[in-house]
mmCIF file of C-alpha atoms in Angstrom:
data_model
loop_
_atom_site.group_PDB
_atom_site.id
_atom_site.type_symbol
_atom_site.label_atom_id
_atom_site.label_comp_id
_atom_site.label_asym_id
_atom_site.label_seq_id
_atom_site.Cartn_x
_atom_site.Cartn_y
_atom_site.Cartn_z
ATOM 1 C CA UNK A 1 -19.986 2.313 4.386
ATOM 2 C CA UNK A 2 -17.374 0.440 3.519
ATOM 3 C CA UNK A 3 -15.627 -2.110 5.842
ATOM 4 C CA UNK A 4 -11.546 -2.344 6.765
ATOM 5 C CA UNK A 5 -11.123 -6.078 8.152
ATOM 6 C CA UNK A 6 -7.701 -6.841 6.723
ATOM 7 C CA UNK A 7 -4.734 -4.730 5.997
ATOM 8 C CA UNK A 8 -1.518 -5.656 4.867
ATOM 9 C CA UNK A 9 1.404 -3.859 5.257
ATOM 10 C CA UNK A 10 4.599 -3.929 2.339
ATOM 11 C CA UNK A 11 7.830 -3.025 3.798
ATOM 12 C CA UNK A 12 11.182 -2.679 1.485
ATOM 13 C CA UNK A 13 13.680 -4.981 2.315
ATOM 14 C CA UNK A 14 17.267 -3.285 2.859
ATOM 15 C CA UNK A 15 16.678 0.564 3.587
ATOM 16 C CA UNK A 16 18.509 3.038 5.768
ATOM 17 C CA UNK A 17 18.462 2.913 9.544
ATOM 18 C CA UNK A 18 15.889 5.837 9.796
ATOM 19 C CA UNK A 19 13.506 4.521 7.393
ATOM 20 C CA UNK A 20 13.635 0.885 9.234
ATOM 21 C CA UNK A 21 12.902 2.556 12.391
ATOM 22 C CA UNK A 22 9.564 4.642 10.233
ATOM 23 C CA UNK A 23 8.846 1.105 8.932
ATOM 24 C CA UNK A 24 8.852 -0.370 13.000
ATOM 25 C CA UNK A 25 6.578 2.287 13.752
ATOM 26 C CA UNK A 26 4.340 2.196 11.636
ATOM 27 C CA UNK A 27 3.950 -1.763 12.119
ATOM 28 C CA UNK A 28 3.268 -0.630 15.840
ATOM 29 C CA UNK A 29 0.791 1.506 15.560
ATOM 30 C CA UNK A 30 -1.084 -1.314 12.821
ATOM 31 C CA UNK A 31 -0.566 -3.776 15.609
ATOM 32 C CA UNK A 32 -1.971 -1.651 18.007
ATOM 33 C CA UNK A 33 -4.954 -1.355 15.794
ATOM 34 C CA UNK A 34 -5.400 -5.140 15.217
ATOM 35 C CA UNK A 35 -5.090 -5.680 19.130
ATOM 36 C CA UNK A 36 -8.243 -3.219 19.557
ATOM 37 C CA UNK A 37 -10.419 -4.989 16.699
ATOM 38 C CA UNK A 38 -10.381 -2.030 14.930
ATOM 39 C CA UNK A 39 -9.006 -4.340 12.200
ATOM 40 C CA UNK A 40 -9.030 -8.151 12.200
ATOM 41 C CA UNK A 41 -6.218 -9.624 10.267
ATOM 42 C CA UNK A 42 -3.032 -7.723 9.506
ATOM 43 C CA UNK A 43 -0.174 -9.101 7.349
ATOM 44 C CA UNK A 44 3.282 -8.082 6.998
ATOM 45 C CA UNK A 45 5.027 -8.306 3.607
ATOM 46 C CA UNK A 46 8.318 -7.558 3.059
ATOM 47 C CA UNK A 47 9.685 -7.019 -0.886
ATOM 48 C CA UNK A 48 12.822 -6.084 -2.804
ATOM 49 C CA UNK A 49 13.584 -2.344 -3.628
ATOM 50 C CA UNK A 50 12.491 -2.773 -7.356
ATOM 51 C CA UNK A 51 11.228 -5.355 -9.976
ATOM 52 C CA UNK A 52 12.162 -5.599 -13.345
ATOM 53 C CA UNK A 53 9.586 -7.345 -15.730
ATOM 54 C CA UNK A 54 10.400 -10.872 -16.493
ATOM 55 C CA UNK A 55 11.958 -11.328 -13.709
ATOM 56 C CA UNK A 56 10.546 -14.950 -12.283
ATOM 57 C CA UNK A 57 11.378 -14.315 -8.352
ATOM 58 C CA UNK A 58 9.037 -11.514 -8.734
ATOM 59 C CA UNK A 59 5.833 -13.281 -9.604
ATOM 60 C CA UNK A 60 4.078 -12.227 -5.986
ATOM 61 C CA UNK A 61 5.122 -8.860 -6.556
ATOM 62 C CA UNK A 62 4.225 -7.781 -10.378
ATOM 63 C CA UNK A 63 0.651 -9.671 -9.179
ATOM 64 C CA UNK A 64 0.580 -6.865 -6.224
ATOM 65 C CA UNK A 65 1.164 -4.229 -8.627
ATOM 66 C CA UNK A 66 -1.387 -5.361 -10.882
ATOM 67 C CA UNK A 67 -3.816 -5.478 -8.591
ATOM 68 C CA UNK A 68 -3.130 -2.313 -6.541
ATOM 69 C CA UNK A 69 -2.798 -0.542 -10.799
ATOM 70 C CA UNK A 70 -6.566 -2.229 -10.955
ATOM 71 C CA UNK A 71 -7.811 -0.342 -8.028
ATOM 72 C CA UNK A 72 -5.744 3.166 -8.939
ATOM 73 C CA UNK A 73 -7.788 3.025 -12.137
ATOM 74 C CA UNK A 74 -11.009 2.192 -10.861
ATOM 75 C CA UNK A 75 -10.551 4.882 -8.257
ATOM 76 C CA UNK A 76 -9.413 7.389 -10.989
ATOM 77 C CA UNK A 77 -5.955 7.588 -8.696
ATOM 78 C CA UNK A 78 -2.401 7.141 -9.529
ATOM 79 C CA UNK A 79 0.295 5.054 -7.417
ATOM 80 C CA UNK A 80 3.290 7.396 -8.686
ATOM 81 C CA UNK A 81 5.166 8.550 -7.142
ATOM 82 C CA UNK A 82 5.017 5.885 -4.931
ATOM 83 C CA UNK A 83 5.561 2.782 -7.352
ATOM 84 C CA UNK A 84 8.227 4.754 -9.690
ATOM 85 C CA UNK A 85 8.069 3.161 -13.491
ATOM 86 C CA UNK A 86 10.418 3.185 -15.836
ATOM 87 C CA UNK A 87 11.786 1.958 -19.404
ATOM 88 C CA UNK A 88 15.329 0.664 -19.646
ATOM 89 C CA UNK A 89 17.904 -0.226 -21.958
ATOM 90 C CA UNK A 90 20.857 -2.215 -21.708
ATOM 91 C CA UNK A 91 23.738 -0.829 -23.709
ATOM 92 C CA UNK A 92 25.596 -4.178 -23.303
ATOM 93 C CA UNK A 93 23.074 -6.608 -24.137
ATOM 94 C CA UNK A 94 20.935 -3.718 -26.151
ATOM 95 C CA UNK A 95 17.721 -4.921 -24.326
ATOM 96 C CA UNK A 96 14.947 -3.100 -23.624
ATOM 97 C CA UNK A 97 12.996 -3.703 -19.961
ATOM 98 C CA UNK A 98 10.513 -1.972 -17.635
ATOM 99 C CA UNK A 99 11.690 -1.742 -13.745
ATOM 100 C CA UNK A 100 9.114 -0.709 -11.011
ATOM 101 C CA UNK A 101 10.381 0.800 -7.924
ATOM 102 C CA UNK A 102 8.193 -0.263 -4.788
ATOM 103 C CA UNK A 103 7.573 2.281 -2.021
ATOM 104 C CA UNK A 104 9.319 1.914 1.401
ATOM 105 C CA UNK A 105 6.198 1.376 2.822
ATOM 106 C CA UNK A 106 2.612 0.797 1.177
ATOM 107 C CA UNK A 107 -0.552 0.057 3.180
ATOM 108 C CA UNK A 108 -3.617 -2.031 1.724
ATOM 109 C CA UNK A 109 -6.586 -2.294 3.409
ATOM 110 C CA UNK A 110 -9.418 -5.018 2.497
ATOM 111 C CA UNK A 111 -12.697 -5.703 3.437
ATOM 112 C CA UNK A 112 -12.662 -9.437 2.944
ATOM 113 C CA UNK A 113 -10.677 -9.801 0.127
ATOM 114 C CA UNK A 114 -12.304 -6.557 -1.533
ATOM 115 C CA UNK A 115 -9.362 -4.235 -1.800
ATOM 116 C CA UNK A 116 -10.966 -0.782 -0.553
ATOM 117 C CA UNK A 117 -7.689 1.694 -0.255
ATOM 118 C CA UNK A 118 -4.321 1.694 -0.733
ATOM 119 C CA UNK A 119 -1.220 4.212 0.858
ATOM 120 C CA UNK A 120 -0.032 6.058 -0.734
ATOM 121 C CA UNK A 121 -1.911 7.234 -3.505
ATOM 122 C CA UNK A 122 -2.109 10.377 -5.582
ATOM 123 C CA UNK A 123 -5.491 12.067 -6.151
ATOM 124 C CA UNK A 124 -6.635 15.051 -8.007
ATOM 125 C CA UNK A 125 -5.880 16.702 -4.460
ATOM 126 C CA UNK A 126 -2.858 15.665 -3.969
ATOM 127 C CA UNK A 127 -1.131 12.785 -2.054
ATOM 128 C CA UNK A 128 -2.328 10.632 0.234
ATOM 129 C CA UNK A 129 0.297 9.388 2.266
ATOM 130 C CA UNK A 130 0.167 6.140 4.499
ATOM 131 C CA UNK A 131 -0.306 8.438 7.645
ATOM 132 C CA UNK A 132 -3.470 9.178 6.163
ATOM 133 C CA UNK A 133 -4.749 5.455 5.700
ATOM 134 C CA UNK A 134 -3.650 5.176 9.579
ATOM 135 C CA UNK A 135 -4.945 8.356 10.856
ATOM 136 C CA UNK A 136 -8.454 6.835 9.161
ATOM 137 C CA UNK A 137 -8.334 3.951 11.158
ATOM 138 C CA UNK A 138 -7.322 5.183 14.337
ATOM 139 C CA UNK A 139 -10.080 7.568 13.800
ATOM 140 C CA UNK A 140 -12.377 4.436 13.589
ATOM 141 C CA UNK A 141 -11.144 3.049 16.647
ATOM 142 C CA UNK A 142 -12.026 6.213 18.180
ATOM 143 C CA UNK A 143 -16.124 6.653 17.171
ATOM 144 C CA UNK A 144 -16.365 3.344 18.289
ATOM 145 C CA UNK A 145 -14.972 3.535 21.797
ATOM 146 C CA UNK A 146 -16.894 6.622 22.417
ATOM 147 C CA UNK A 147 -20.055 4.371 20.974
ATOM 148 C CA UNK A 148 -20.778 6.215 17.782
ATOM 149 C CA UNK A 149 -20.185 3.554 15.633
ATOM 150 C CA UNK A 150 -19.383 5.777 12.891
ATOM 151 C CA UNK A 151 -16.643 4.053 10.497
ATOM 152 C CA UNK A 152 -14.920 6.443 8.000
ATOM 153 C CA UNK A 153 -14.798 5.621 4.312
ATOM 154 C CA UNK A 154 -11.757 4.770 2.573
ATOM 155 C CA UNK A 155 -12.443 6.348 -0.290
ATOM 156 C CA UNK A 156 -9.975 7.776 -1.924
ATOM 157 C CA UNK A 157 -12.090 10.635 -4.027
ATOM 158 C CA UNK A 158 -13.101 11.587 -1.064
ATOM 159 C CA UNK A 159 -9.742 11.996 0.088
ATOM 160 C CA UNK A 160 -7.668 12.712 -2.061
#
């Protein structure tokens, strides 16, 4: 079965009031669930509502994408509606561009530096929301306080 011992957490920079307070929780709860071992490292990430390629600020992010795009595929899962993609054009300079909208919030969870799920994603079932990704670790910390040792599978065919 596969392991969770990091998880890093992407929050969008500059959103409503409501959805800051969604984003606090959320980071609570993850806390809560690094405090109880349940996982060992989490990191918090803040980016930008969107990226537009070439843009040369956005270097971390476009790497994210890629990589989180690599696991979608090998997973046979898609990030959208989540990461929103879309082709441009600017009338004034008559450019053509690509901008990628990142989600609010977006949950990755490792197992070393193996990248093993990612919230949300979009299966042939449906979404899988980042509630899901926590519910599956709280779930974890669960069968192993009651000594069953039992950790649930991130897998999203599975799940999704």
């Amino acid at each position: 079965m596969t392991r969770v011992t990091r998880a890093e957490l992407y929050l969008r920079e500059g959103v409503p009031i409501a959805a800051e307070t969604e984003q606090s929780r959320i980071l609570g709860r993850l806390q809560a669930l690094a405090a109880a071992g349940i996982i060992r490292d989490l990191q918090v990430r803040r980016w930008p509502r969107r990226v537009t390629d070439g843009d040369v600020c956005a270097r971390r992010e476009f790497a994210v994408c890629r990589e989180f795009e690599g696991w979608a595929a090998e997973h046979s899962v898609r990030l959208a509606p989540a990461f929103n993609r879309h082709d441009c054009h600017n009338g004034f300079t008559g450019s053509d561009y690509t901008t990628t909208t990142l989600p609010v919030i977006c949950l990755a969870l490792y197992d070393d530096d193996d990248l093993v799920a990612i919230y949300p994603h979009t299966g042939e079932n449906g979404i899988r929301t980042l509630l899901d990704g926590l519910s599956m670790l709280e779930a974890d910390g669960l069968s192993r306080a009651d000594g069953t040792g039992t950790r649930p599978t991130p897998d999203p065919r599975r799940q999704a």
